[in-house]
Amino acid sequence: MAGFHTHLTVGAVASGMAATGLYAGGVASPLEVALYFSCGTVASLLPDIDSDNSTILSVVFTFVSVLLAFAVLFGQPATKGLSGLELFLLWAGLFAAMRIGVFEVFTRMTVHRGIFHSIPAAILFGVLTVIMLHHAFRVPTLTAWVAGGFITIGFIVHLLLDEVYSLNLTGRHVKRSFGTACKLWSKDLYATTALYSVTLLALWLAPQAELLFDHRIYQLAWHSVVTSWLP
């Protein structure tokens, strides 16, 4: 498997190229570029959060805990009347609950390279990002969906990189880990069923954008990105 620094570097480069292309093509603003780049880079580390002793697990779970704590905080209109100290204590409590409580449950229930290391998990994380950005951070629907797309693509970049590292090209043989990264299901039927069920629910709850079903917007984005890289 590729290491932490390899995943981080490749994820950052891929996300940077895509986000820069959108900016150069006039599709994204500077703030949106920063959001997309951050989403793609972080997502390139996400598949390894099911590794109990992984550096990626600690880094990503801490980052996600901070983000979710803010998301829950911003999503509560009642917090408007609280003082700065009270808001901080609320945020700290939410962060601790995620980083300590949920972290412990997650590490006990997951197995490395299990169902979280799969393509449907990439879709789920992308859709959850859309929901969180739109409802908690008031990000416009289309921008939230593009950010969610960067999450899914960054996630899949990680999976593809692991598959590439499963091929020993110099020794001309395939490692036993080949095929365990880019998968659609795991050996655990219950975990697979649960993941697909949650993903379908998330898609149903996600904000709808009519532009997402207009093929012309994808043609425009593709044309903008491609032409921006040409001299």
Coordinates of C-alpha atoms in Angstrom, one line a residue:
M1 CA 0.0 0.0 0.0
A2 CA 1.0 3.6 -0.5
G3 CA 2.1 5.5 2.6
F4 CA 0.7 8.6 4.2
H5 CA 3.0 11.0 2.5
T6 CA 2.4 9.4 -0.9
H7 CA -1.4 9.6 -0.5
L8 CA -1.2 13.2 0.7
T9 CA 1.1 14.3 -2.1
V10 CA -0.8 12.6 -4.9
G11 CA -4.1 13.7 -3.5
A12 CA -2.9 17.3 -3.2
V13 CA -1.5 17.4 -6.7
A14 CA -4.6 15.9 -8.3
S15 CA -7.0 18.2 -6.4
G16 CA -4.8 21.2 -7.1
M17 CA -4.8 20.5 -10.8
A18 CA -8.6 20.0 -11.0
A19 CA -9.4 23.1 -8.8
T20 CA -6.9 25.3 -10.7
G21 CA -8.5 24.2 -13.9
L22 CA -11.9 25.2 -12.7
Y23 CA -10.5 28.6 -11.7
A24 CA -8.6 29.2 -14.9
G25 CA -11.7 28.3 -16.8
G26 CA -13.8 30.8 -14.9
V27 CA -15.9 28.1 -13.3
A28 CA -14.8 28.7 -9.7
S29 CA -13.9 31.6 -7.5
P30 CA -10.7 31.7 -5.4
L31 CA -12.6 30.8 -2.2
E32 CA -14.3 27.9 -4.0
V33 CA -10.9 26.7 -5.3
A34 CA -9.6 26.6 -1.7
L35 CA -12.7 24.7 -0.6
Y36 CA -12.4 22.2 -3.5
F37 CA -8.6 21.7 -3.0
S38 CA -9.1 21.1 0.7
C39 CA -11.9 18.6 0.1
G40 CA -9.9 16.6 -2.5
T41 CA -6.7 16.6 -0.4
V42 CA -8.4 15.5 2.8
A43 CA -10.5 12.9 0.9
S44 CA -7.3 11.3 -0.4
L45 CA -6.6 10.2 3.2
L46 CA -10.1 9.2 4.2
P47 CA -10.1 5.5 3.1
D48 CA -7.4 4.7 5.7
I49 CA -9.5 5.9 8.7
D50 CA -10.4 2.3 9.4
S51 CA -6.8 1.5 10.2
D52 CA -6.6 1.6 14.0
N53 CA -2.8 2.4 14.2
S54 CA -2.7 4.7 11.2
T55 CA -1.3 8.2 11.2
I56 CA -4.0 9.0 8.7
L57 CA -6.7 7.8 11.2
S58 CA -5.5 10.2 13.9
V59 CA -5.0 13.2 11.6
V60 CA -8.3 12.8 9.6
F61 CA -10.4 11.9 12.6
T62 CA -9.2 15.0 14.4
F63 CA -9.9 17.2 11.4
V64 CA -13.3 15.7 10.8
S65 CA -14.2 16.0 14.5
V66 CA -13.3 19.7 14.4
L67 CA -15.4 20.2 11.2
L68 CA -18.4 18.3 12.5
A69 CA -18.3 20.2 15.8
F70 CA -18.5 23.5 14.0
A71 CA -21.2 22.0 11.7
V72 CA -23.4 21.1 14.6
L73 CA -22.7 24.4 16.3
F74 CA -23.6 26.5 13.3
G75 CA -26.7 24.4 12.7
Q76 CA -28.2 25.4 16.0
P77 CA -30.1 28.7 15.8
A78 CA -30.4 28.8 19.6
T79 CA -26.6 29.4 20.0
K80 CA -27.0 32.9 18.7
G81 CA -27.8 34.1 22.3
L82 CA -24.8 32.4 23.9
S83 CA -21.6 34.1 25.0
G84 CA -18.2 33.4 23.4
L85 CA -17.2 31.3 26.4
E86 CA -20.5 29.2 26.2
L87 CA -20.1 28.7 22.5
F88 CA -16.5 27.5 23.0
L89 CA -17.5 25.1 25.7
L90 CA -20.3 23.8 23.5
W91 CA -17.9 23.3 20.6
A92 CA -15.3 21.7 22.9
G93 CA -17.9 19.2 24.2
L94 CA -19.0 18.3 20.7
F95 CA -15.3 17.9 19.6
A96 CA -14.5 15.7 22.6
A97 CA -17.6 13.5 22.0
M98 CA -16.5 13.0 18.4
R99 CA -12.7 12.6 18.9
I100 CA -12.9 10.4 22.0
G101 CA -16.4 8.7 22.0
V102 CA -17.1 8.2 18.3
F103 CA -13.4 7.5 17.7
E104 CA -13.4 4.6 20.1
V105 CA -16.6 3.1 18.8
F106 CA -15.4 3.5 15.2
T107 CA -12.1 1.7 15.8
R108 CA -13.8 -1.2 17.5
M109 CA -16.4 -1.7 14.8
T110 CA -14.3 -1.3 11.7
V111 CA -11.7 -3.5 10.0
H112 CA -8.9 -2.2 7.8
R113 CA -9.6 -2.4 4.1
G114 CA -13.2 -3.3 5.0
I115 CA -16.3 -1.7 3.6
F116 CA -15.0 1.9 4.3
H117 CA -12.2 1.1 1.8
S118 CA -14.6 1.0 -1.2
I119 CA -16.2 2.9 -4.0
P120 CA -19.7 3.2 -2.4
A121 CA -18.0 4.6 0.7
A122 CA -16.4 7.3 -1.6
I123 CA -19.9 8.2 -2.8
L124 CA -21.3 8.3 0.8
F125 CA -18.6 10.6 2.1
G126 CA -19.2 12.9 -0.9
V127 CA -22.9 13.1 -0.3
L128 CA -22.5 13.6 3.4
T129 CA -20.1 16.5 2.6
V130 CA -22.8 18.1 0.4
I131 CA -25.4 17.8 3.2
M132 CA -23.1 19.3 5.8
L133 CA -21.8 22.1 3.7
H134 CA -25.3 23.1 2.5
H135 CA -27.2 22.8 5.7
A136 CA -24.6 23.7 8.4
F137 CA -22.3 26.1 6.5
R138 CA -25.0 27.6 4.2
V139 CA -22.9 26.8 1.1
P140 CA -24.8 27.2 -2.2
T141 CA -26.2 23.9 -3.5
L142 CA -24.1 23.7 -6.7
T143 CA -20.9 24.6 -4.9
A144 CA -21.6 22.0 -2.2
W145 CA -22.1 19.3 -4.8
V146 CA -18.9 20.2 -6.6
A147 CA -17.1 20.0 -3.2
G148 CA -18.8 16.7 -2.6
G149 CA -17.5 15.6 -6.0
F150 CA -14.0 16.5 -5.0
I151 CA -14.4 14.4 -1.8
T152 CA -15.5 11.4 -3.9
I153 CA -12.8 11.8 -6.5
G154 CA -10.1 12.3 -3.9
F155 CA -11.3 9.2 -2.1
I156 CA -11.1 7.2 -5.3
V157 CA -7.6 8.5 -6.1
H158 CA -6.5 6.9 -2.8
L159 CA -8.1 3.6 -3.8
L160 CA -6.5 3.6 -7.2
L161 CA -3.1 4.4 -5.7
D162 CA -3.4 1.5 -3.4
E163 CA -4.2 -0.8 -6.3
V164 CA -1.2 0.5 -8.2
Y165 CA 1.0 -0.3 -5.3
S166 CA -0.4 -3.8 -5.2
L167 CA 1.2 -4.4 -8.6
N168 CA 4.9 -5.3 -8.2
L169 CA 6.0 -4.3 -11.7
T170 CA 9.7 -5.0 -11.1
G171 CA 9.1 -8.4 -9.8
R172 CA 6.2 -9.0 -12.3
H173 CA 3.8 -10.4 -9.7
V174 CA 0.6 -9.2 -8.1
K175 CA 0.4 -8.8 -4.3
R176 CA -2.4 -10.4 -2.4
S177 CA -3.8 -7.0 -1.5
F178 CA -4.7 -6.4 -5.2
G179 CA -8.4 -5.9 -5.6
T180 CA -9.1 -5.0 -2.0
A181 CA -9.1 -1.3 -2.6
C182 CA -11.4 -0.5 -5.5
K183 CA -14.3 -2.8 -4.5
L184 CA -18.1 -2.4 -4.5
W185 CA -18.7 -4.7 -1.4
S186 CA -16.9 -6.4 1.4
K187 CA -17.1 -9.9 2.8
D188 CA -19.3 -8.6 5.6
L189 CA -22.8 -8.7 4.1
Y190 CA -24.3 -6.7 7.0
A191 CA -21.7 -3.9 6.7
T192 CA -22.2 -3.8 2.9
T193 CA -26.0 -3.6 3.2
A194 CA -25.7 -0.9 5.9
L195 CA -23.4 1.2 3.8
Y196 CA -25.6 1.0 0.7
S197 CA -28.7 1.8 2.8
V198 CA -27.1 4.8 4.4
T199 CA -25.8 6.0 1.1
L200 CA -29.3 5.9 -0.5
L201 CA -30.7 7.7 2.5
A202 CA -28.0 10.4 2.2
L203 CA -28.8 10.8 -1.5
W204 CA -32.5 11.2 -0.6
L205 CA -31.7 13.9 2.1
A206 CA -29.2 15.8 0.0
P207 CA -30.2 19.1 -1.5
Q208 CA -31.4 18.8 -5.1
A209 CA -29.9 21.0 -7.8
E210 CA -31.6 21.0 -11.2
L211 CA -28.3 21.9 -12.9
L212 CA -26.8 18.5 -11.8
F213 CA -29.1 16.8 -14.4
D214 CA -28.2 19.2 -17.2
H215 CA -25.4 17.6 -19.3
R216 CA -24.4 21.0 -20.7
I217 CA -22.9 22.1 -17.4
Y218 CA -20.6 19.1 -17.4
Q219 CA -19.6 19.9 -21.0
L220 CA -18.9 23.5 -20.0
A221 CA -16.8 22.5 -17.0
W222 CA -14.9 19.9 -19.0
H223 CA -14.2 22.3 -21.8
S224 CA -13.1 25.0 -19.3
V225 CA -10.7 22.7 -17.4
V226 CA -9.2 21.2 -20.6
T227 CA -8.7 24.5 -22.4
S228 CA -7.3 26.2 -19.3
W229 CA -4.3 23.8 -19.4
L230 CA -3.6 24.4 -23.1
P231 CA -1.2 27.1 -24.2

